[in-house]
Coordinates of C-alpha atoms in Angstrom, one line a residue:
Chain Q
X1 CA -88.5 33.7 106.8
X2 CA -85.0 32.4 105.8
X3 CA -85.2 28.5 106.0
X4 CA -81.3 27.1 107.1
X5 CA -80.7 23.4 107.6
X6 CA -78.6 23.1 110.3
X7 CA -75.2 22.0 108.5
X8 CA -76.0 25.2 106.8
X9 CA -75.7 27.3 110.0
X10 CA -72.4 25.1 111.0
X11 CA -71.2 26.5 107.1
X12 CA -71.5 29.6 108.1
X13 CA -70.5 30.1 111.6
X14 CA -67.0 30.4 111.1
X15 CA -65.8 29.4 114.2
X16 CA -67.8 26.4 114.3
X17 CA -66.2 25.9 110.7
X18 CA -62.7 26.2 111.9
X19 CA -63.4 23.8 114.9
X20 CA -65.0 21.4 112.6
X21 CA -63.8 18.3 114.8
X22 CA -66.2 15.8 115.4
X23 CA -68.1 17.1 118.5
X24 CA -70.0 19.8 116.9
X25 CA -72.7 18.7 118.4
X26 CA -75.8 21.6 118.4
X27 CA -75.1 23.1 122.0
X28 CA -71.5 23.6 120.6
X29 CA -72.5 25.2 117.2
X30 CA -75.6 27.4 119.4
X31 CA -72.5 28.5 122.0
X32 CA -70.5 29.7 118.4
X33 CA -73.1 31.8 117.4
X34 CA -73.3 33.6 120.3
X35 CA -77.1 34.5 119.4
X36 CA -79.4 34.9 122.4
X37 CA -82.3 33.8 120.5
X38 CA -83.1 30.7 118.2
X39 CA -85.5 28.9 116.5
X40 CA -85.4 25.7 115.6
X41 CA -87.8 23.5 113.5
X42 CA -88.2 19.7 113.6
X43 CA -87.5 17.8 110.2
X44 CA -89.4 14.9 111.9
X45 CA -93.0 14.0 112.5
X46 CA -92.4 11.3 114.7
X47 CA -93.6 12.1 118.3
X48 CA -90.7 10.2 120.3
X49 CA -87.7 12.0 118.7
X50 CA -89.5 15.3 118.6
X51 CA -90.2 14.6 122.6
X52 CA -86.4 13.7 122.8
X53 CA -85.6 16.4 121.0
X54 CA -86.8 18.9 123.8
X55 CA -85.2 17.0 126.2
X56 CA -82.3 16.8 124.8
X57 CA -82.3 20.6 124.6
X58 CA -83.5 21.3 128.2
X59 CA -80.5 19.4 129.4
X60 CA -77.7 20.4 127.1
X61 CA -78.0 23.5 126.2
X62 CA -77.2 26.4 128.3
X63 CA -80.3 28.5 128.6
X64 CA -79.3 30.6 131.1
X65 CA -79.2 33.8 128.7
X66 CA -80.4 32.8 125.5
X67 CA -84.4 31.6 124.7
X68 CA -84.9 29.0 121.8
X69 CA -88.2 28.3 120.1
X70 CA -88.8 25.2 118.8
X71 CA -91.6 24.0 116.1
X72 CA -92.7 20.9 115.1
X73 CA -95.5 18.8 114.1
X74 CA -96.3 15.2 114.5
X75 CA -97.9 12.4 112.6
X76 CA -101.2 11.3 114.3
X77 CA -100.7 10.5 117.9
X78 CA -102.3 11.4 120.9
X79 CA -100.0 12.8 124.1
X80 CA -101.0 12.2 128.1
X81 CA -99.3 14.8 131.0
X82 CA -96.5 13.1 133.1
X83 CA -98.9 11.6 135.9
X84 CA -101.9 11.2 133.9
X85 CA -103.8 7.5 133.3
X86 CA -104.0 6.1 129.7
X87 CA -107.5 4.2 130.5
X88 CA -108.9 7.0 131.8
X89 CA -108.2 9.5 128.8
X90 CA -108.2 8.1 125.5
X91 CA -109.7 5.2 123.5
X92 CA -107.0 2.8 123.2
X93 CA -108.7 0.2 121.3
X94 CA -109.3 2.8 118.5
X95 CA -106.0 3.8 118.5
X96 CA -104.5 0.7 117.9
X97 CA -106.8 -0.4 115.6
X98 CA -105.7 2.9 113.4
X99 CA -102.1 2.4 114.7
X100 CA -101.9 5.4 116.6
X101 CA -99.2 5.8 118.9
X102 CA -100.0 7.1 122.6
X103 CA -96.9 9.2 124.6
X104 CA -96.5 10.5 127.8
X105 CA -94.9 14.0 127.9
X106 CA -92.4 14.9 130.7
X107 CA -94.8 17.9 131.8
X108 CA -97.8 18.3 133.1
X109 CA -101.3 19.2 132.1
X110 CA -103.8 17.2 129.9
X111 CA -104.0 15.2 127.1
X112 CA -104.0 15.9 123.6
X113 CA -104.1 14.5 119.7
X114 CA -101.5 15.5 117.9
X115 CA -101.7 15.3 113.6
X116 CA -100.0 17.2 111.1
X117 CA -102.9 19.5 111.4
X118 CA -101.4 20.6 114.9
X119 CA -98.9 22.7 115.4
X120 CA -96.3 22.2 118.3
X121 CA -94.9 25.5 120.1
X122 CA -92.3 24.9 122.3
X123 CA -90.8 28.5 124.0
X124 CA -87.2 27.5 126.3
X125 CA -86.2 30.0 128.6
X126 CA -84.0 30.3 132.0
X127 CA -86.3 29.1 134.8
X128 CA -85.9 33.0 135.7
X129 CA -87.4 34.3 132.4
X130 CA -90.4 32.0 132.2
X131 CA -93.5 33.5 131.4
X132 CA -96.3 31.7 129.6
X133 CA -98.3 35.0 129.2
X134 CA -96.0 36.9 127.0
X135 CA -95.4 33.2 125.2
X136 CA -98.5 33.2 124.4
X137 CA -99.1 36.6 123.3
X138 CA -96.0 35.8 120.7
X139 CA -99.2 33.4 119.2
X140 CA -102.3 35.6 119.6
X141 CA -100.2 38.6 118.1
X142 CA -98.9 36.7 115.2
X143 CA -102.5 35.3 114.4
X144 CA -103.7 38.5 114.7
X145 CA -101.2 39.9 112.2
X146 CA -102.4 37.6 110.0
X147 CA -105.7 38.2 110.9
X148 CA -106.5 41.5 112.1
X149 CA -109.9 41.1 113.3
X150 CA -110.0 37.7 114.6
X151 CA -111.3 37.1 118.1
X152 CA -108.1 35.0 120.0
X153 CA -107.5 35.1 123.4
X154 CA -105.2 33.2 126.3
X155 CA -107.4 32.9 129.3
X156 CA -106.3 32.1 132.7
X157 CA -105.7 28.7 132.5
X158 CA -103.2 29.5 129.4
X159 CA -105.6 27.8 126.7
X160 CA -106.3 30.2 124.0
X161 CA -109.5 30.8 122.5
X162 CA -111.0 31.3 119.0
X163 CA -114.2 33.6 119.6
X164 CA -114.4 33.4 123.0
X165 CA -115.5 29.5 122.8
X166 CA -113.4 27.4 121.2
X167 CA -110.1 25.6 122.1
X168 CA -107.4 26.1 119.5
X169 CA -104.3 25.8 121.9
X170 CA -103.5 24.1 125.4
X171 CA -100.4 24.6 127.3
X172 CA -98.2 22.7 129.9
X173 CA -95.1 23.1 131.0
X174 CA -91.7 21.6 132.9
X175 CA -89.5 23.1 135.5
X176 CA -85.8 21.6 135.7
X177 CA -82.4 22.2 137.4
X178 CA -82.1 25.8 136.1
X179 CA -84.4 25.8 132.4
X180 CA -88.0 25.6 131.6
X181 CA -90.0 24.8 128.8
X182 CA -93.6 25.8 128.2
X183 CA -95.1 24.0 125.0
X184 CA -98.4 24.9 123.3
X185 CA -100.0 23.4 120.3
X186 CA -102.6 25.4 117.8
X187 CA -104.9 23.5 116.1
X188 CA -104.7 24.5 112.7
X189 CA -106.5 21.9 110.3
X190 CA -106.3 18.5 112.3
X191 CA -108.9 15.7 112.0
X192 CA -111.9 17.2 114.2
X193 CA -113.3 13.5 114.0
X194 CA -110.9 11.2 114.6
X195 CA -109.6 13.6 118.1
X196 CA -112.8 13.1 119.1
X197 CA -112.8 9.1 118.4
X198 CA -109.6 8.6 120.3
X199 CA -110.2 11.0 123.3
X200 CA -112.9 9.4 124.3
X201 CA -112.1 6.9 127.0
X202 CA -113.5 3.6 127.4
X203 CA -112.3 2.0 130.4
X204 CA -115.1 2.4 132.9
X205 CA -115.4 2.3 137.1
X206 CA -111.5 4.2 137.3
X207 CA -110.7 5.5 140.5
X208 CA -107.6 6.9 140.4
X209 CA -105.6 10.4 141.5
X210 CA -103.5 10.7 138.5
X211 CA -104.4 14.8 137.1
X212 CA -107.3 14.3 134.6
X213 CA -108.2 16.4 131.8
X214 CA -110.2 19.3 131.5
X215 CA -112.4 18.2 128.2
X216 CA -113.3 21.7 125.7
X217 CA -115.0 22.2 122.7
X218 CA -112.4 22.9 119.9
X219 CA -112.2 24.4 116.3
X220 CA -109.1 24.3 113.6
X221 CA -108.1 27.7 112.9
X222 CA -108.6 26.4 108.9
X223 CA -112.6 26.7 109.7
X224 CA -112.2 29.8 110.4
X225 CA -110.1 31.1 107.5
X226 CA -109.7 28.7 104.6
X227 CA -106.2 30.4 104.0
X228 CA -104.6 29.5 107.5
X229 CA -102.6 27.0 107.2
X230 CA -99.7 25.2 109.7
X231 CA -97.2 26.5 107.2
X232 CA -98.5 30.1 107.1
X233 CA -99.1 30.4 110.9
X234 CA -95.5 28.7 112.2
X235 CA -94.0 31.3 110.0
X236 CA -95.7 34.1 111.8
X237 CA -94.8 32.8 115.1
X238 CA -91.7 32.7 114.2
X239 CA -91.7 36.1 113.0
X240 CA -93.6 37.5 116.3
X241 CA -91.0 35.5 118.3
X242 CA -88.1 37.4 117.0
X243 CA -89.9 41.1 117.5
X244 CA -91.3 40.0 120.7
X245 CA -87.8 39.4 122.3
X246 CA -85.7 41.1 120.0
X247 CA -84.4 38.0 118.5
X248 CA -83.3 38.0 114.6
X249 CA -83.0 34.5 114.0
X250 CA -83.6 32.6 110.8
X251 CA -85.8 29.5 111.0
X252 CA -82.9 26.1 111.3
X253 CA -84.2 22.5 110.6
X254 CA -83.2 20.1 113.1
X255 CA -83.1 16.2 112.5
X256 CA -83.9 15.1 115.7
X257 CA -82.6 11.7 114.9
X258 CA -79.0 13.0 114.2
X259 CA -77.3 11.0 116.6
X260 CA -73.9 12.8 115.8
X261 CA -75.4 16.2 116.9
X262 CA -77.9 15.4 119.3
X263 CA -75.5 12.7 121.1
X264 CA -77.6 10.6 123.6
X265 CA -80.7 11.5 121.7
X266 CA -81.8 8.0 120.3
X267 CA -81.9 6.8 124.1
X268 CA -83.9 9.2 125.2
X269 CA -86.2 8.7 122.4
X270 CA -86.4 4.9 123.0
X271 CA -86.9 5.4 126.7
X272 CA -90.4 7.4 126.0
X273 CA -91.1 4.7 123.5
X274 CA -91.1 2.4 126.2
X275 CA -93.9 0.4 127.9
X276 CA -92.3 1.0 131.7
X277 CA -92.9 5.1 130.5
X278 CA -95.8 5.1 128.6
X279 CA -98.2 2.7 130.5
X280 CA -96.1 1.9 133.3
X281 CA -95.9 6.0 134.9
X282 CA -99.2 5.6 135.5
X283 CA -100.5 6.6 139.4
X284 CA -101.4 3.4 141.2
X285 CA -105.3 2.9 140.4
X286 CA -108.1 0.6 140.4
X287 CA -111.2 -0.8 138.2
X288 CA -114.0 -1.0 139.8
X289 CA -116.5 -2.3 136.9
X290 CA -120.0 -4.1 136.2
X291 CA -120.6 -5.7 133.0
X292 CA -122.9 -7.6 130.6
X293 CA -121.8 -11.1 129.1
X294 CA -123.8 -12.4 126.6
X295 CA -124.6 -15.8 124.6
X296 CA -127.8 -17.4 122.3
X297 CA -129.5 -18.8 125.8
X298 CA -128.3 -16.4 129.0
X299 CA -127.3 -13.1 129.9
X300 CA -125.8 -12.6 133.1
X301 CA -123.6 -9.5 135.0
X302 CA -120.1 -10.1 135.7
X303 CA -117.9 -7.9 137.8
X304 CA -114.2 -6.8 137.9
X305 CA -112.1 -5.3 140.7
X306 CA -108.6 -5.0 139.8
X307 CA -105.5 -3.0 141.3
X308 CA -103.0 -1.7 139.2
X309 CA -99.2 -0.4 140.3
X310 CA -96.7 0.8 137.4
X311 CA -99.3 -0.8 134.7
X312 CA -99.1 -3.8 136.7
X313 CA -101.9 -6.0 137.9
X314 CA -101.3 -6.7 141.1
X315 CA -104.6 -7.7 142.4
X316 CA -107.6 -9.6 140.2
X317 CA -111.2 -10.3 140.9
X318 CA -113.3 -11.3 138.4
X319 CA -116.7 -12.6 139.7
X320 CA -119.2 -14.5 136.7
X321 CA -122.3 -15.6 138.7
X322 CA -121.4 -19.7 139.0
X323 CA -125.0 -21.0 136.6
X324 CA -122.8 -19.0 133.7
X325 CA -119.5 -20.0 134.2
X326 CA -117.9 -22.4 137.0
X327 CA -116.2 -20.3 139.7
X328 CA -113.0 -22.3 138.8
X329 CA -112.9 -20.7 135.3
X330 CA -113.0 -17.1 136.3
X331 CA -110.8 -17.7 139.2
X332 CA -108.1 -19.7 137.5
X333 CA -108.7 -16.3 134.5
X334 CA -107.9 -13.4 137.9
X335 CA -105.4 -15.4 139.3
X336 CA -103.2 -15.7 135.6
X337 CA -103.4 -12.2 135.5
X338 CA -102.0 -11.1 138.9
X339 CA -98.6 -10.0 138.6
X340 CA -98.6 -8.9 134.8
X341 CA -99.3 -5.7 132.6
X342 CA -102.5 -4.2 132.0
X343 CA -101.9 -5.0 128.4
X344 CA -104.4 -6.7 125.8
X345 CA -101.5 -8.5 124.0
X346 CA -100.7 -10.2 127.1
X347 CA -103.6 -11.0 128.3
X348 CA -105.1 -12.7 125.4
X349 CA -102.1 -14.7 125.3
X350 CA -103.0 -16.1 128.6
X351 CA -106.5 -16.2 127.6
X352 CA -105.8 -18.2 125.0
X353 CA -103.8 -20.7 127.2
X354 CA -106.7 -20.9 129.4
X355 CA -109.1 -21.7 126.7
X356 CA -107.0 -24.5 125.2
X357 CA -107.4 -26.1 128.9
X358 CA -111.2 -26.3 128.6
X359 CA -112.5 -30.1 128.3
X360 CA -114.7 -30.3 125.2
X361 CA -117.4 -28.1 125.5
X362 CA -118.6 -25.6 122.9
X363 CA -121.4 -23.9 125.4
X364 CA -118.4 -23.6 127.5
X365 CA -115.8 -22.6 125.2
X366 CA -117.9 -19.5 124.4
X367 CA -118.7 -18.3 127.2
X368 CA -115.2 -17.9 128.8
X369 CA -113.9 -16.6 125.3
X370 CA -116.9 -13.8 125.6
X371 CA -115.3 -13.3 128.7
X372 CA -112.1 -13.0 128.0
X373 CA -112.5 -10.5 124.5
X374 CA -114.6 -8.4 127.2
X375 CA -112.0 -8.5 129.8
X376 CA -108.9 -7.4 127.3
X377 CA -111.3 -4.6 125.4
X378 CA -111.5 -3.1 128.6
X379 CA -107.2 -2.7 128.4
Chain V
X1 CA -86.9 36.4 167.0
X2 CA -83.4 38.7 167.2
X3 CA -82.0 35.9 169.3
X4 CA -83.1 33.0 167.5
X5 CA -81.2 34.6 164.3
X6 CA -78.4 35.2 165.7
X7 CA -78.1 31.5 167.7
X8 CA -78.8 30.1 163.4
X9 CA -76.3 32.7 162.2
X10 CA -73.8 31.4 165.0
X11 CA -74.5 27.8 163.9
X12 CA -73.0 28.2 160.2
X13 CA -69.5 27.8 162.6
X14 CA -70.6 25.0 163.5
X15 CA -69.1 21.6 162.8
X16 CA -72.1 19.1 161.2
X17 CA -70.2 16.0 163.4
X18 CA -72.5 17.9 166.5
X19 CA -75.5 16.7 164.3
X20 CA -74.6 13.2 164.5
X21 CA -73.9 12.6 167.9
X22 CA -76.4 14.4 169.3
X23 CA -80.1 12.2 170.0
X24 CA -82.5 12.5 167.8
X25 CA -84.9 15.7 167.7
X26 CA -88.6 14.4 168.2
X27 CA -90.3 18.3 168.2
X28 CA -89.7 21.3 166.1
X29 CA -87.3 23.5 166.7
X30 CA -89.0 26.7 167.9
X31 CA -90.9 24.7 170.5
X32 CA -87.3 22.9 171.8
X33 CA -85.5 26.8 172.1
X34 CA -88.1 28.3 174.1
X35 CA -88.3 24.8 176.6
X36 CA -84.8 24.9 177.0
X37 CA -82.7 25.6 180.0
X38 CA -81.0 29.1 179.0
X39 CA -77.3 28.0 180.0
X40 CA -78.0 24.6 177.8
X41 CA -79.7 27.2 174.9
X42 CA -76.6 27.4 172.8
X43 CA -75.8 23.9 172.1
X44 CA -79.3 23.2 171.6
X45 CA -79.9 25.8 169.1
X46 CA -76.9 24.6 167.5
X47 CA -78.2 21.1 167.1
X48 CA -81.7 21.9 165.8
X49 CA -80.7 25.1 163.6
X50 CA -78.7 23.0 161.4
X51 CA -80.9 20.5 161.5
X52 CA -82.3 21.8 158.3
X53 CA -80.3 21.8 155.6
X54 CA -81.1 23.3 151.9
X55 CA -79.8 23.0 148.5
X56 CA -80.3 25.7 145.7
X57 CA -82.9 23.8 144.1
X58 CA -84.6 25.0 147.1
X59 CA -85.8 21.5 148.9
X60 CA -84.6 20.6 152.5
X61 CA -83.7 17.9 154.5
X62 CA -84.0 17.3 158.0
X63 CA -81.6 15.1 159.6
X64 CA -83.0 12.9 162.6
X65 CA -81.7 9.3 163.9
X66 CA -79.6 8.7 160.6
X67 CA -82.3 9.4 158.4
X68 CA -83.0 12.4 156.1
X69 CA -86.7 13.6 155.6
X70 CA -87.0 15.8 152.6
X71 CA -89.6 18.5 150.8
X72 CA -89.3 21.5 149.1
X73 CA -89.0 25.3 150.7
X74 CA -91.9 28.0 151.5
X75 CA -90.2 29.5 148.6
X76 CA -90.7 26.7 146.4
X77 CA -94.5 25.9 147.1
X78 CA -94.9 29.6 147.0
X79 CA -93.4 29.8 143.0
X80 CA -95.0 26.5 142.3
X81 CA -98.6 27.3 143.5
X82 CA -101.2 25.0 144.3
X83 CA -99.8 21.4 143.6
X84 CA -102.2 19.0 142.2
X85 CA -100.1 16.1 142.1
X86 CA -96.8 14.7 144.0
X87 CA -95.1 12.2 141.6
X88 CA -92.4 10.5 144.3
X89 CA -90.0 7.4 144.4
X90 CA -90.8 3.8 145.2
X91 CA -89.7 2.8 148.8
X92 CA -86.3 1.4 148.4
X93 CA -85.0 3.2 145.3
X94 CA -81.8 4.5 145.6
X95 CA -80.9 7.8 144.6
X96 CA -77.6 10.1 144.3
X97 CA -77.1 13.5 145.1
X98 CA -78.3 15.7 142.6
X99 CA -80.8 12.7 140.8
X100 CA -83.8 13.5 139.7
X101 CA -86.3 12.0 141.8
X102 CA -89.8 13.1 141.2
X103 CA -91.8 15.7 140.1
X104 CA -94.3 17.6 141.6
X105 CA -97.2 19.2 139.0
X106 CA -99.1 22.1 140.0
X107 CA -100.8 24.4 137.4
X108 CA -97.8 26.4 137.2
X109 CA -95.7 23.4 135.5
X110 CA -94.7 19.9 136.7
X111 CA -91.4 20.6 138.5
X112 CA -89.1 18.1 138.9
X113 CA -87.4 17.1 142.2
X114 CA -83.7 16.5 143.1
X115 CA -82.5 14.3 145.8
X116 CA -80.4 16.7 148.3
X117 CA -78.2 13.6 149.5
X118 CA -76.7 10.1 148.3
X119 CA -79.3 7.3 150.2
X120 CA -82.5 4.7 149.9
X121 CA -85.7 5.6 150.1
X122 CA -87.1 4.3 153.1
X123 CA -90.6 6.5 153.3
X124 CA -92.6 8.6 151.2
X125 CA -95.4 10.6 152.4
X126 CA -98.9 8.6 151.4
X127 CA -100.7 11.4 152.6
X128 CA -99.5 13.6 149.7
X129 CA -101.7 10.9 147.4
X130 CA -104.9 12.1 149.0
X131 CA -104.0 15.9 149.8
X132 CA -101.1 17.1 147.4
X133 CA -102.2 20.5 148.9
X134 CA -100.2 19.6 152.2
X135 CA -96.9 20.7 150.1
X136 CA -97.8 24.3 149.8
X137 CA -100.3 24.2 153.6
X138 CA -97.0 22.9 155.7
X139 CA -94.2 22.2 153.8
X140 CA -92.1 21.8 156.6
X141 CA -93.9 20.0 158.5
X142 CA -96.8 17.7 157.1
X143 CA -95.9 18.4 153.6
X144 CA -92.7 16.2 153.8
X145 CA -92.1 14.5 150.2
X146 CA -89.5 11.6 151.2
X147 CA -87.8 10.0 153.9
X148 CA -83.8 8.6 153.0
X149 CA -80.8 7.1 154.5
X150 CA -77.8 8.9 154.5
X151 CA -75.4 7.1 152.6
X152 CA -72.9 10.0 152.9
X153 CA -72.8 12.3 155.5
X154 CA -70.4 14.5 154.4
X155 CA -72.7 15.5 151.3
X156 CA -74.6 17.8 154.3
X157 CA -71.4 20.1 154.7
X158 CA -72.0 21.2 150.8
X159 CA -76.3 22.2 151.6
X160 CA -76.9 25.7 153.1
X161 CA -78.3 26.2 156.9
X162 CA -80.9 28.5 157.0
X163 CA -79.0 31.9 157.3
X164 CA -77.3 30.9 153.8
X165 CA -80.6 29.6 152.3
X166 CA -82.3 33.3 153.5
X167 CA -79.3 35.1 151.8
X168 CA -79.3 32.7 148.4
X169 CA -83.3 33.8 148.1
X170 CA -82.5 37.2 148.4
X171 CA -79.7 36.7 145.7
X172 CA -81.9 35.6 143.5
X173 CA -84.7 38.6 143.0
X174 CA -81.7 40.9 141.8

């Protein structure tokens, strides 16, 4: 498959070579072409541009005869659908303790971890010509050219299946104006443990109606085949792509930080970097929770209700039986965090006022500080 | 049902100013034609015929008191399928013609939502939290998304009545 970097294309397109003023921005050089069908592959493995980057292509270019494919993989990071809940999906402690990035995708469906293991399908079309089953036949045929007797299948719900048990690929998908996207990823060598560290929530007592995720035993297509690697199997896409729709395009690289031919790009990547997207889409919800707090002499049961609008607290109960912890402590604890984020950082902070305000007493001290650490693990 | 088409078809003459001066429509349409006295039929019609406008990203708005209630076409819910979630606006946001709005996810894909008019938010439909289903059961009805003001009428004269909304469907399956 013939690699281009996409200066290389602008080289040779002459037109877009004569008209080499400075808006050659990539709808411009894709209208030059006049190619129906492209494929495009992400020089970046950082999840926020390569989210802008589909953006940016589902609003600027003109897909209303012409499909694109777009490949890319990510560093480790682990990506919720547009009205999912954080807390009730993944483990965020673990995450940031291994500095693992979380993401909310502009389409639906259910949450996945991303590594450079995983590979990222994303199939643009007209909102006319989308159709998720021949997408993913593009995959399960080019797998099976590769492999001509392995067992992969798309079932109903669009996953695909390795041997009739395993997930190696989910699906989801966004309707605009007048384009769609469908996106896929194929699990081709990613870590098997650490997806299942960091999908494993552990915020308990969530009520919420945010869309929740449909959990499924998965295998890397490496454990089936030691020769299958990301490399190997986006190149066969790609290949399938281009028979499937009669398409004979090359393989371009795309910097999806090129502000000078992705213009607006580096906003739209910084507005899904940002708190208000990633924590603060969240459905309204509540945490409705029992738990254990612990010291030398005592252990008692504490309980936390808490309502939460846009990742904001906006209403805080935290009851300590009173021969624990004085009803002033635990009150004065809700009451400080009415009105701001569900966020650990912030919360300790406040803790941490709080605990200066305590008079001199070590039993005391503890306690609330037990308290506190259980109360901002549960963020 | 002949009659009724030809009263809507009739209507696409009509000036949108009737909408505004007339008093607010409290029951469906259908209901209203059949009550009405037959020499008062016409103007009726007219009033609650255009009362539903469209735009071709295929939600309507209803135009009642001043206020615009919105949701998406039997068309839409049909090509969207079951919808499992209704991502809408916060009371008092304010929204331009054409803005993205929302989204609405069903197992299809999450589809986003375009305000048909210029206005505030005034209402959105709690119910859709509990039963997003209500979309596809009674979209005209029940299944409203949004309630708006109106911050410029005129916007209405560029949405489709129903007669132009039937014809833009049909367009589009060729």
């Amino acid at each position: 498959m013939m690699l281009r970097t996409f200066s290389n294309l602008c080289a040779q397109s002459q037109a877009c070579f004569r008209s080499a003023r400075a808006k050659s921005t990539l709808s411009a050089v894709i209208d030059e072409t006049g190619k129906s069908g492209l494929i495009l592959k992400s020089v970046s493995t950082d999840i926020f541009e390569n989210l802008a980057l589909e953006d940016w292509i589902h609003d600027h270019v003109d897909l209303q005869n012409r499909s694109m494919l777009f490949l890319w993989s990510n560093a480790p990071a682990v990506v919720i659908g547009r009205h999912q809940n954080p807390w009730q999906e993944c483990n965020l402690q673990v995450m940031r303790q291994k500095g693992i990035p979380l993401a909310r995708r502009r389409s639906g469906g259910g949450t996945v971890f991303h590594d450079l293991g995983n590979v990222n399908l994303t199939f643009f079309t007209s909102k006319k010509n989308y159709d998720r089953h021949r997408n993913l036949q593009v995959v399960t045929s080019a797998l099976k050219g590769l492999r001509p007797d392995m067992d992969v299948r798309a079932t109903e719900r669009f996953d695909i299946l390795l041997n009739g048990q395993h997930k190696i690929s989910g699906t989801a998908a966004k309707l605009g104006r007048t384009a769609a996207y469908h996106h896929c990823t194929l699990l081709c060598s990613a870590d098997r443990a650490l997806l299942s560290a960091v999908l494993k929530p552990t915020c308990q007592g969530i009520k919420s109606n945010a869309t929740q995720s449909v959990p499924s035993p998965v295998k890397n297509l490496l454990d089936e085949d030691p020769t299958l690697d990301c490399d190997t199997i986006m190149d066969s896409v790609a290949s399938q792509y281009n028979t499937e729709f009669g398409f004979s395009s090359p393989v371009t690289l795309v910097d999806p930080s090129d502000e000078l031919s992705l213009p607006g790009i580096q906003r739209m990547a910084r507005e899904l970097l940002a708190w208000e997207w990633t924590f603060g889409r969240t459905p309204k919800f509540s945490i409705c929770t029992t738990f254990e707090l612990k010291n030398d002499t005592s252990i008692c049961n504490a309980t936390l209700n808490m309502d939460i609008k846009n990742g904001i607290i906006e209403s805080c109960d935290i009851e300590v039986p009173s021969d624990w912890l004085p009803v002033e402590l635990s009150r004065e604890f809700s009451l400080h965090l009415i009105g701001g984020k569900l966020c650990p950082y912030q919360t300790s902070v406040i803790a941490a006022e709080l605990l200066r305000t305590i008079p001199q007493n070590k039993e005391l001290e503890r306690k609330m500080y037990n308290l506190c650490r259980r109360v901002v693990f549960m963020m | 049902m002949a009659m009724r088409v030809a009263f809507r078809c009739l209507t696409a003459n009509f000036s949108p100013v009737l909408i505004q001066r007339s008093r607010p429509v409290q029951i469906s349409a259908s209901r209203l034609l059949w009550k009405a006295n037959p020499a008062q039929s016409l103007s009726t019609a007219s009033r609650l015929s255009t009362a539903l406008k469209f735009t071709d990203k295929h939600e309507w708005v209803r135009v009642e008191g001043g206020i615009g209630t919105v949701g998406i076409s039997k068309f839409a819910q049909e090509a969207l399928g079951d919808v499992v979630y209704c991502g809408l606006p916060e009371v008092g946001q304010k929204l331009e013609q054409m803005e993205e709005f929302g989204a609405l996810e069903s197992v299809k894909a999450a589809s986003e939502l375009y305000s048909p008019l210029t206005g505030e938010v005034t209402e959105i439909n709690t119910e859709l939290a509990v039963n997003p289903g209500l979309v596809n059961k009674s979209c005209y009805e029940v299944g409203w998304l949004i309630k708006m003001t109106i911050d410029n009428p005129a916007e209405l004269d560029g949405l489709m009545d129903d007669c132009s909304y039937e014809k833009f469907i049909k367009s589009l399956d060729e």
